[in-house]
Amino acid sequence: MQSWTRPNVPRLPGRGIAPRIFDAATQGLVEARPDESTPNLASVYVCGITPYDATHLGHAATYLAFDTLIRVWLDAGFDVRYVQNATDIDDPLLERASRDGVDWRDLAASQIELFRGDMQTLSIIPPDEYVAVTEVISDVADAVKILVQNGSAYPVPSPDAADDLYFDSSFTLPAWHLGLESTLDRPAMLQLNAERGGDPLRPGKRDPLDPLLWRSERVGEPAWNSSIGRGRPGWHVECSVIALEHLPTPLTVNGGGRDLVFPHHEFSAGHAAALTGHALAGIYAHAGMVAYEGEKMSKSLGNLVLVSRLVAGGTDPRSIRLALLSEPYRSDWEWTDAHLRIADERLASWTAWAATPDDDDDDDFLAELRERLADDLDTAGAIAVIDARIRAGAAATVTAVSAIDALLGIRLTP
Ligand code: 5CA
Ligand code: ZN
């Protein structure tokens, strides 16, 4: 599927540092760099939107976190390969389409178009491959067939349709990258599973946690022909298949928002391990949840601040970027109007500062910025470095202005 236009990312003098970022599997900071199998190629899969109610600031914050990672990687001299999906067939999308009396395909297409526009407006580096789930249904079915053949998938009867297929989670327990080390106990897993698309109460499963791999055709629901009959894929396996198809494994980073740690990334990794015999990713990285009016910003609650609405109301997209970058990407935090007011003031001060740059190189500044960002993408720290420079009366330099553009994605000069 078509991605969006890539922003210009200036090259900076010298070379940046491979960042250390937080890994959910080991619960610690790990250097994010290519491994020996792909010595200079950093690869990242980031879970994309389910296309309705896009693009809210929570989505934007998550994609901006991985945009920062990619900018830091490029500055460190790595080639980067980036893949993102769009979950353009799933129960919540069908429910919303039916609630609003629109065709689910039209809803998905229009929301993906809106998302592309918002990402481009925010100068977010596009994925090299932007893949809709509906483009890979037969590949997912073929993968599920392999799981059936190797014994990690099993049928669950349905009263009104052919058998569905589920993943036997005990099959990959040794490869459970996140469950192995995470702090989740079984009751917490069961609860999150129920809240986040699982069906622990479905009769006939070997373990209530086992996730759906393939839903056989139901009357009135979309279905596709495939090597395992007519139906549609479960959620987690789509991301495993798209990542495996387009990126070398193990990926350097598998990413998304923290609401995806369990069960989504757990099972994407589990399915991939069952398919390939090795780990999906070296690092599992997650952005914190952005809240609004006291609760996680979410499509189901409807407490959304949309990027497109802010921009239509005259907000400078660079202010949105700066506001989101002012919070550590891993924290959960609450969006307030003050975030935008402070970002507007900061943008005005930075722009005035950048208007008359010196030609001198400013190696210290660049080194400080690189050091902050290599430290778990400390964008708030990087912003503080720039604020401090300006407060101290240091002149802007051509390199400093380019560094802010390349690393933070904020262009200060026309
Ligand atoms: N399509 C699936 C992933 S395969 C999905 O989670 N879609 S989504 O539209 O619900 O979310 C898209 C991305 O934004 C995910 O990475 C999700 O973790 C992230 N996200 C959703 N809500 C928030 C929030 N309030 N704050 C931060 N990130 C969020
Ligand atoms: Zn996903």
mmCIF file with all atom_site columns, C-alpha atoms and ligand atoms in Angstrom, residues 47-50 56 58-59 61-63 85 87 235 239 256-260 264 288-291 296-299, ligand 1:
data_model
loop_
_atom_site.group_PDB
_atom_site.id
_atom_site.type_symbol
_atom_site.label_atom_id
_atom_site.label_alt_id
_atom_site.label_comp_id
_atom_site.label_asym_id
_atom_site.label_entity_id
_atom_site.label_seq_id
_atom_site.pdbx_PDB_ins_code
_atom_site.Cartn_x
_atom_site.Cartn_y
_atom_site.Cartn_z
_atom_site.occupancy
_atom_site.B_iso_or_equiv
_atom_site.pdbx_formal_charge
_atom_site.auth_seq_id
_atom_site.auth_comp_id
_atom_site.auth_asym_id
_atom_site.auth_atom_id
_atom_site.pdbx_PDB_model_num
ATOM   1  C CA  . CYS A 1 47  ? 2.233   -1.833  14.888 1.00 0.00 ? 47  CYS A CA  1
ATOM   2  C CA  . GLY A 1 48  ? 0.036   0.487   12.860 1.00 0.00 ? 48  GLY A CA  1
ATOM   3  C CA  . ILE A 1 49  ? -3.453  1.824   13.379 1.00 0.00 ? 49  ILE A CA  1
ATOM   4  C CA  . THR A 1 50  ? -6.761  0.068   13.272 1.00 0.00 ? 50  THR A CA  1
ATOM   5  C CA  . HIS A 1 56  ? -5.262  10.980  17.923 1.00 0.00 ? 56  HIS A CA  1
ATOM   6  C CA  . GLY A 1 58  ? -1.691  8.959   21.506 1.00 0.00 ? 58  GLY A CA  1
ATOM   7  C CA  . HIS A 1 59  ? -1.118  7.432   18.075 1.00 0.00 ? 59  HIS A CA  1
ATOM   8  C CA  . ALA A 1 61  ? 3.132   10.131  20.268 1.00 0.00 ? 61  ALA A CA  1
ATOM   9  C CA  . THR A 1 62  ? 3.814   6.448   19.613 1.00 0.00 ? 62  THR A CA  1
ATOM   10 C CA  . TYR A 1 63  ? 4.827   6.952   15.969 1.00 0.00 ? 63  TYR A CA  1
ATOM   11 C CA  . ASN A 1 85  ? 0.858   -2.461  9.155  1.00 0.00 ? 85  ASN A CA  1
ATOM   12 C CA  . THR A 1 87  ? -5.226  -3.459  10.722 1.00 0.00 ? 87  THR A CA  1
ATOM   13 C CA  . TRP A 1 235 ? -4.968  -10.165 15.104 1.00 0.00 ? 235 TRP A CA  1
ATOM   14 C CA  . CYS A 1 239 ? 1.734   -8.712  12.554 1.00 0.00 ? 239 CYS A CA  1
ATOM   15 C CA  . GLY A 1 256 ? 4.196   -0.081  19.485 1.00 0.00 ? 256 GLY A CA  1
ATOM   16 C CA  . GLY A 1 257 ? 2.348   1.492   22.369 1.00 0.00 ? 257 GLY A CA  1
ATOM   17 C CA  . ARG A 1 258 ? 2.504   -0.117  25.805 1.00 0.00 ? 258 ARG A CA  1
ATOM   18 C CA  . ASP A 1 259 ? -1.068  -1.384  25.504 1.00 0.00 ? 259 ASP A CA  1
ATOM   19 C CA  . LEU A 1 260 ? 0.363   -3.895  23.030 1.00 0.00 ? 260 LEU A CA  1
ATOM   20 C CA  . HIS A 1 264 ? -0.361  -8.633  21.233 1.00 0.00 ? 264 HIS A CA  1
ATOM   21 C CA  . GLY A 1 288 ? 3.737   5.120   27.155 1.00 0.00 ? 288 GLY A CA  1
ATOM   22 C CA  . MET A 1 289 ? 0.044   5.879   27.035 1.00 0.00 ? 289 MET A CA  1
ATOM   23 C CA  . VAL A 1 290 ? -1.176  9.406   26.466 1.00 0.00 ? 290 VAL A CA  1
ATOM   24 C CA  . ALA A 1 291 ? -4.246  10.252  28.508 1.00 0.00 ? 291 ALA A CA  1
ATOM   25 C CA  . LYS A 1 296 ? -6.098  6.816   28.370 1.00 0.00 ? 296 LYS A CA  1
ATOM   26 C CA  . MET A 1 297 ? -6.898  8.508   25.065 1.00 0.00 ? 297 MET A CA  1
ATOM   27 C CA  . SER A 1 298 ? -8.770  5.780   23.244 1.00 0.00 ? 298 SER A CA  1
ATOM   28 C CA  . LYS A 1 299 ? -11.176 5.253   20.446 1.00 0.00 ? 299 LYS A CA  1
HETATM 29 N N1  . 5CA B 2 .   ? -3.785  -2.026  14.888 1.00 0.00 ? 1   5CA B N1  1
HETATM 30 C C1  . 5CA B 2 .   ? -3.342  -2.309  16.227 1.00 0.00 ? 1   5CA B C1  1
HETATM 31 C C2  . 5CA B 2 .   ? -1.891  -2.701  16.277 1.00 0.00 ? 1   5CA B C2  1
HETATM 32 S S1  . 5CA B 2 .   ? -1.518  -4.055  15.198 1.00 0.00 ? 1   5CA B S1  1
HETATM 33 C C3  . 5CA B 2 .   ? -3.585  -1.115  17.147 1.00 0.00 ? 1   5CA B C3  1
HETATM 34 O O1  . 5CA B 2 .   ? -3.256  -1.191  18.292 1.00 0.00 ? 1   5CA B O1  1
HETATM 35 N N2  . 5CA B 2 .   ? -4.161  -0.052  16.569 1.00 0.00 ? 1   5CA B N2  1
HETATM 36 S S2  . 5CA B 2 .   ? -4.557  1.283   17.346 1.00 0.00 ? 1   5CA B S2  1
HETATM 37 O O2  . 5CA B 2 .   ? -5.122  2.160   16.356 1.00 0.00 ? 1   5CA B O2  1
HETATM 38 O O3  . 5CA B 2 .   ? -5.363  0.993   18.490 1.00 0.00 ? 1   5CA B O3  1
HETATM 39 O O4  . 5CA B 2 .   ? -3.243  1.909   17.885 1.00 0.00 ? 1   5CA B O4  1
HETATM 40 C C4  . 5CA B 2 .   ? -2.218  2.285   16.984 1.00 0.00 ? 1   5CA B C4  1
HETATM 41 C C5  . 5CA B 2 .   ? -0.914  2.506   17.750 1.00 0.00 ? 1   5CA B C5  1
HETATM 42 O O5  . 5CA B 2 .   ? -1.068  3.588   18.670 1.00 0.00 ? 1   5CA B O5  1
HETATM 43 C C6  . 5CA B 2 .   ? -0.516  1.296   18.595 1.00 0.00 ? 1   5CA B C6  1
HETATM 44 O O6  . 5CA B 2 .   ? 0.901   1.166   18.562 1.00 0.00 ? 1   5CA B O6  1
HETATM 45 C C7  . 5CA B 2 .   ? -0.992  1.655   19.985 1.00 0.00 ? 1   5CA B C7  1
HETATM 46 O O7  . 5CA B 2 .   ? -0.222  1.030   20.977 1.00 0.00 ? 1   5CA B O7  1
HETATM 47 C C8  . 5CA B 2 .   ? -0.794  3.159   19.995 1.00 0.00 ? 1   5CA B C8  1
HETATM 48 N N3  . 5CA B 2 .   ? -1.728  3.858   20.911 1.00 0.00 ? 1   5CA B N3  1
HETATM 49 C C9  . 5CA B 2 .   ? -3.071  3.716   20.983 1.00 0.00 ? 1   5CA B C9  1
HETATM 50 N N4  . 5CA B 2 .   ? -3.591  4.533   21.937 1.00 0.00 ? 1   5CA B N4  1
HETATM 51 C C10 . 5CA B 2 .   ? -2.534  5.208   22.472 1.00 0.00 ? 1   5CA B C10 1
HETATM 52 C C11 . 5CA B 2 .   ? -2.399  6.198   23.528 1.00 0.00 ? 1   5CA B C11 1
HETATM 53 N N5  . 5CA B 2 .   ? -3.444  6.678   24.178 1.00 0.00 ? 1   5CA B N5  1
HETATM 54 N N6  . 5CA B 2 .   ? -1.155  6.667   23.789 1.00 0.00 ? 1   5CA B N6  1
HETATM 55 C C12 . 5CA B 2 .   ? -0.080  6.194   23.127 1.00 0.00 ? 1   5CA B C12 1
HETATM 56 N N7  . 5CA B 2 .   ? -0.141  5.282   22.132 1.00 0.00 ? 1   5CA B N7  1
HETATM 57 C C13 . 5CA B 2 .   ? -1.348  4.779   21.817 1.00 0.00 ? 1   5CA B C13 1
#
